[in-house]
Every structure is written in C-alpha cells, then in structure tokens.
Amino acid sequence: MFRITLLTVAAVAGVPSAPGAAPNVLIILADDMGYGDLQCMGSRHLRTPHLDELAQSGVLCTQAYVASSVCSPSRAGLLTGRDPRRFGYEGNLNQSAANYATRPEFLGLPPGEHTLGDHLRSDGYATGLIGKWHLGTEAGFHPNDRGFDYFCGMLVGSHGYFPQPDNNKLERNGKPLREFSSPYLTDFFTDEALNWIQQQQSHPDRKPWFLFLSYNAPHGPM
C-alpha cells in the first residue's frame, strides 16, 4: 500500500507578501511517506529534525488523511479538493492512449476538474509546479494546461534519483532537460523551487504566488 503525506501548506517564512495582500502559498509533498516515518510521529528509526521543527513551529494535523492509498488519485484529490472517486479516478495511470481510444478522459485528471492552480491563477496568482505530476501525459493533461504557469519535473509516476543528461524523463515547460544544478534529483527540485520563488519576489509586476513542490522522494526506486 502506498501513502502520500502532505507536509506543509504555509506562507513561506522570510518571503511574506505585502501587508494586506494575498498570501504566498507553498505546498510541499512527500511521495509515499508513511505518517510514522517522522520522529515527531513516533519513528525510532528515522531522524527528521527539520520536518519536526516545521511541525513544532506550525500546526501538526494528526488526523488528516489522504484521498487514496495510491499515488495518482491521491494527487488528484489534493489538487482538486474533491474525493477522486466522485469523478471516477480510482487507480494509477498505467495504460497507454491506445487502451482508452473511446474514453480519453481516463488518460489523466478529467478536464472538467479544476485544480488549485486553476483557481489561484484566475485570482491573480503566479503558479508553479516542481517535481512529480503523475496526472496525465497526453495533450490537455500537461500541468501547463491545468493551471500551472511553470512546470519543471516529470510527468510520469517514478524517476531515478540520479538523472543523466541523455537519460531522464525530466522537462521544463515541455522542453527536455539536459543540465542539472545537482546530480541528486531531490536537491535539484529544491534548487528549482528556490530559484522560482526568488524570481517571483523580484519580478517587476510581482504577484502573489502558489508553488506546489511535489517531491518524488521517498518513492522508489530506493
């Protein structure tokens, strides 16, 4: 069984929005991380001091449950705010387009469902998604088509942690990636997130921003 744990939904410390303005929003997602894998939740095997510090300085929800026990529908529930079973999204995306020739809505998050990116962008936010998408790869299902101005990461559900320039499934707004700020994928996604936030903060036409930092760690391959 898989679990996805939502770690943080918060205005980012150190880069607040202007007084009276809409807050900046950052969602950090850990992929397939069990609730008991944090020290603050009782783990005796793993050390998680930074995450524990976030929990101590913020709000720790001990009875907040994911919408599904597998990756893709759980993400669909998080990004839409709806139970994925209400729109027929009950399993991971494991089939090709040929298998859904008469039901293209099964190729990803149904087009009729609106994401947090859709809602916040329509309210004047700059929107970004960095990391794992896993909600469709065909036309119309790309993050840039689902409310996110900026996307850097992989469309698929799993990826190795040490991508090579000529062997990876990573992209930035539809263009394949060949260079990385770090050889380790988790650090690369962190660098991308920090750079994107800094760009939003220094933009001459600064808007409030929403970033979904969607790590694939600690999902396999281990």
CSV table of C-alpha atoms in Angstrom, one decimal:
chain,number,residue,atom,x,y,z
A,1,MET,CA,0.0,0.0,0.0
A,2,PHE,CA,1.2,3.5,-0.8
A,3,ARG,CA,0.8,6.6,1.2
A,4,ILE,CA,1.4,10.3,0.3
A,5,THR,CA,1.8,12.6,3.2
A,6,LEU,CA,1.2,16.4,2.9
A,7,LEU,CA,3.9,18.1,4.9
A,8,THR,CA,3.3,21.8,4.7
A,9,VAL,CA,0.8,24.3,3.5
A,10,ALA,CA,2.0,27.7,4.5
A,11,ALA,CA,3.1,31.2,3.6
A,12,VAL,CA,6.8,30.9,3.3
A,13,ALA,CA,8.9,32.3,6.1
A,14,GLY,CA,11.2,35.0,5.1
A,15,VAL,CA,9.4,35.9,1.9
A,16,PRO,CA,6.0,37.2,3.1
A,17,SER,CA,3.5,39.0,0.9
A,18,ALA,CA,2.9,42.7,1.3
A,19,PRO,CA,0.7,43.8,4.3
A,20,GLY,CA,-2.9,43.3,3.3
A,21,ALA,CA,-2.0,41.4,0.1
A,22,ALA,CA,-2.9,37.8,-0.7
A,23,PRO,CA,-0.6,35.4,1.0
A,24,ASN,CA,2.0,33.4,-0.9
A,25,VAL,CA,1.3,29.6,-0.7
A,26,LEU,CA,3.7,26.7,-0.7
A,27,ILE,CA,2.7,23.1,-0.7
A,28,ILE,CA,5.5,20.5,0.0
A,29,LEU,CA,4.5,16.9,-0.8
A,30,ALA,CA,6.5,13.8,0.2
A,31,ASP,CA,5.7,10.9,-2.0
A,32,ASP,CA,4.7,7.6,-0.4
A,33,MET,CA,6.0,8.7,3.0
A,34,GLY,CA,4.2,6.9,5.9
A,35,TYR,CA,2.8,9.0,8.7
A,36,GLY,CA,5.0,7.1,11.1
A,37,ASP,CA,8.2,7.9,9.3
A,38,LEU,CA,8.6,11.2,11.2
A,39,GLN,CA,10.3,11.4,14.6
A,40,CYS,CA,7.5,13.7,15.8
A,41,MET,CA,5.1,10.9,14.9
A,42,GLY,CA,7.0,8.3,16.8
A,43,SER,CA,9.6,6.9,14.4
A,44,ARG,CA,12.5,5.3,16.2
A,45,HIS,CA,14.4,4.5,13.0
A,46,LEU,CA,14.5,7.8,11.0
A,47,ARG,CA,15.8,11.2,12.1
A,48,THR,CA,13.8,14.1,10.7
A,49,PRO,CA,14.9,17.2,12.7
A,50,HIS,CA,13.9,19.8,10.1
A,51,LEU,CA,10.5,18.4,9.5
A,52,ASP,CA,10.0,18.1,13.2
A,53,GLU,CA,10.9,21.8,13.5
A,54,LEU,CA,8.3,22.7,10.9
A,55,ALA,CA,5.7,20.7,12.9
A,56,GLN,CA,6.7,22.3,16.2
A,57,SER,CA,6.6,25.9,14.8
A,58,GLY,CA,3.3,25.4,12.8
A,59,VAL,CA,0.3,23.1,13.0
A,60,LEU,CA,0.6,19.3,13.0
A,61,CYS,CA,-2.6,17.6,11.9
A,62,THR,CA,-2.5,14.1,13.3
A,63,GLN,CA,-5.9,13.0,11.7
A,64,ALA,CA,-5.6,14.4,8.2
A,65,TYR,CA,-6.0,11.6,5.7
A,66,VAL,CA,-5.0,11.3,2.0
A,67,ALA,CA,-7.8,10.8,-0.5
A,68,SER,CA,-6.5,7.5,-1.8
A,69,SER,CA,-3.8,4.9,-0.9
A,70,VAL,CA,-2.1,5.1,-4.3
A,71,CYS,CA,-0.2,8.0,-5.9
A,72,SER,CA,-2.2,9.4,-8.8
A,73,PRO,CA,-5.7,9.6,-7.3
A,74,SER,CA,-4.3,10.9,-4.1
A,75,ARG,CA,-2.7,13.8,-6.0
A,76,ALA,CA,-6.0,14.3,-7.9
A,77,GLY,CA,-7.8,14.7,-4.6
A,78,LEU,CA,-5.2,17.1,-3.2
A,79,LEU,CA,-5.2,19.3,-6.2
A,80,THR,CA,-8.9,19.4,-6.8
A,81,GLY,CA,-10.1,19.3,-3.1
A,82,ARG,CA,-12.6,16.6,-4.1
A,83,ASP,CA,-12.8,12.9,-3.4
A,84,PRO,CA,-11.3,11.3,-6.6
A,85,ARG,CA,-14.0,8.6,-6.6
A,86,ARG,CA,-16.6,11.3,-7.3
A,87,PHE,CA,-15.1,11.7,-10.8
A,88,GLY,CA,-14.0,8.1,-11.5
A,89,TYR,CA,-10.4,8.5,-10.6
A,90,GLU,CA,-9.7,5.4,-8.5
A,91,GLY,CA,-6.4,4.0,-9.8
A,92,ASN,CA,-2.9,4.9,-11.0
A,93,LEU,CA,-2.4,5.8,-14.7
A,94,ASN,CA,-0.9,2.5,-16.0
A,95,GLN,CA,-2.4,2.3,-19.5
A,96,SER,CA,-1.5,3.9,-22.9
A,97,ALA,CA,-3.7,6.1,-25.0
A,98,ALA,CA,-4.5,3.1,-27.3
A,99,ASN,CA,-6.3,1.4,-24.4
A,100,TYR,CA,-8.6,4.4,-23.9
A,101,ALA,CA,-9.4,5.2,-27.5
A,102,THR,CA,-13.1,5.9,-26.7
A,103,ARG,CA,-12.6,7.3,-23.2
A,104,PRO,CA,-9.8,9.9,-23.4
A,105,GLU,CA,-10.9,11.4,-20.1
A,106,PHE,CA,-9.2,8.3,-18.5
A,107,LEU,CA,-5.8,9.5,-19.7
A,108,GLY,CA,-5.3,11.8,-16.7
A,109,LEU,CA,-7.1,14.2,-14.4
A,110,PRO,CA,-10.5,14.7,-16.1
A,111,PRO,CA,-10.6,18.0,-17.9
A,112,GLY,CA,-13.8,19.1,-16.1
A,113,GLU,CA,-12.0,19.1,-12.8
A,114,HIS,CA,-10.3,22.3,-11.7
A,115,THR,CA,-7.0,22.4,-9.8
A,116,LEU,CA,-5.7,24.7,-7.1
A,117,GLY,CA,-3.6,26.1,-9.9
A,118,ASP,CA,-6.7,26.9,-12.0
A,119,HIS,CA,-8.4,28.6,-9.1
A,120,LEU,CA,-5.4,30.6,-7.8
A,121,ARG,CA,-4.3,31.7,-11.3
A,122,SER,CA,-7.8,33.0,-12.0
A,123,ASP,CA,-7.5,35.0,-8.8
A,124,GLY,CA,-4.2,36.7,-9.9
A,125,TYR,CA,-1.6,34.3,-8.6
A,126,ALA,CA,1.6,33.2,-10.4
A,127,THR,CA,1.5,29.4,-10.3
A,128,GLY,CA,4.3,26.8,-10.4
A,129,LEU,CA,4.7,23.1,-10.0
A,130,ILE,CA,8.1,21.5,-9.5
A,131,GLY,CA,8.6,17.8,-9.2
A,132,LYS,CA,6.2,14.9,-9.9
A,133,TRP,CA,3.0,15.4,-11.8
A,134,HIS,CA,1.5,11.8,-12.5
A,135,LEU,CA,-1.9,13.2,-13.6
A,136,GLY,CA,-1.6,12.6,-17.3
A,137,THR,CA,0.9,13.0,-20.2
A,138,GLU,CA,-1.2,13.4,-23.3
A,139,ALA,CA,-2.4,16.7,-24.8
A,140,GLY,CA,-4.7,18.6,-22.4
A,141,PHE,CA,-3.4,16.9,-19.3
A,142,HIS,CA,0.0,18.6,-19.0
A,143,PRO,CA,0.5,20.8,-15.9
A,144,ASN,CA,0.8,23.9,-18.2
A,145,ASP,CA,-2.8,23.1,-19.3
A,146,ARG,CA,-4.1,22.5,-15.8
A,147,GLY,CA,-3.4,25.8,-14.1
A,148,PHE,CA,0.3,26.0,-13.7
A,149,ASP,CA,2.3,28.7,-15.5
A,150,TYR,CA,5.6,27.0,-14.8
A,151,PHE,CA,6.4,23.3,-14.6
A,152,CYS,CA,9.7,21.6,-14.0
A,153,GLY,CA,9.8,17.9,-13.3
A,154,MET,CA,8.5,14.6,-14.7
A,155,LEU,CA,5.0,13.8,-16.0
A,156,VAL,CA,5.3,10.1,-15.1
A,157,GLY,CA,4.9,8.4,-11.7
A,158,SER,CA,8.5,7.3,-10.9
A,159,HIS,CA,12.0,8.5,-11.7
A,160,GLY,CA,15.6,7.6,-10.7
A,161,TYR,CA,17.3,9.9,-8.3
A,162,PHE,CA,20.5,10.5,-10.3
A,163,PRO,CA,19.3,11.7,-13.8
A,164,GLN,CA,21.8,11.7,-16.7
A,165,PRO,CA,21.8,14.4,-19.4
A,166,ASP,CA,21.0,11.8,-22.1
A,167,ASN,CA,18.9,9.5,-19.9
A,168,ASN,CA,16.0,11.1,-18.0
A,169,LYS,CA,12.3,11.9,-18.3
A,170,LEU,CA,12.5,15.5,-17.0
A,171,GLU,CA,11.3,18.7,-18.6
A,172,ARG,CA,10.8,22.3,-18.1
A,173,ASN,CA,7.6,23.7,-19.6
A,174,GLY,CA,7.6,20.9,-22.3
A,175,LYS,CA,11.3,21.1,-23.2
A,176,PRO,CA,13.6,18.2,-22.2
A,177,LEU,CA,16.2,18.9,-19.6
A,178,ARG,CA,19.9,18.2,-20.2
A,179,GLU,CA,21.5,20.2,-17.4
A,180,PHE,CA,21.0,19.9,-13.6
A,181,SER,CA,22.2,22.1,-10.7
A,182,SER,CA,22.7,19.0,-8.7
A,183,PRO,CA,23.3,15.3,-9.6
A,184,TYR,CA,20.7,14.3,-6.9
A,185,LEU,CA,17.1,14.8,-8.1
A,186,THR,CA,15.7,15.9,-4.7
A,187,ASP,CA,18.3,18.7,-4.4
A,188,PHE,CA,17.7,19.7,-8.0
A,189,PHE,CA,14.0,20.2,-7.3
A,190,THR,CA,14.8,22.2,-4.2
A,191,ASP,CA,17.1,24.4,-6.2
A,192,GLU,CA,14.4,24.9,-8.9
A,193,ALA,CA,11.9,25.8,-6.2
A,194,LEU,CA,14.2,28.4,-4.5
A,195,ASN,CA,15.0,30.0,-7.9
A,196,TRP,CA,11.4,30.2,-8.9
A,197,ILE,CA,10.4,31.8,-5.6
A,198,GLN,CA,13.2,34.3,-5.9
A,199,GLN,CA,12.1,35.2,-9.4
A,200,GLN,CA,8.6,35.8,-8.2
A,201,GLN,CA,9.8,38.0,-5.4
A,202,SER,CA,11.9,40.1,-7.7
A,203,HIS,CA,9.5,40.4,-10.6
A,204,PRO,CA,8.7,44.0,-11.5
A,205,ASP,CA,5.0,43.0,-11.8
A,206,ARG,CA,5.0,41.0,-8.7
A,207,LYS,CA,2.0,38.8,-8.0
A,208,PRO,CA,1.2,36.6,-5.0
A,209,TRP,CA,2.4,33.1,-5.9
A,210,PHE,CA,1.5,29.5,-5.4
A,211,LEU,CA,4.1,26.7,-5.7
A,212,PHE,CA,3.4,23.0,-5.5
A,213,LEU,CA,6.8,21.5,-4.6
A,214,SER,CA,6.0,17.9,-5.4
A,215,TYR,CA,9.0,15.7,-4.5
A,216,ASN,CA,9.1,12.1,-5.7
A,217,ALA,CA,11.1,11.2,-2.6
A,218,PRO,CA,11.0,8.8,-0.8
A,219,HIS,CA,9.1,6.9,-3.5
A,220,GLY,CA,11.0,4.1,-5.2
A,221,PRO,CA,13.4,3.2,-6.6
A,222,MET,CA,15.1,3.1,-3.2
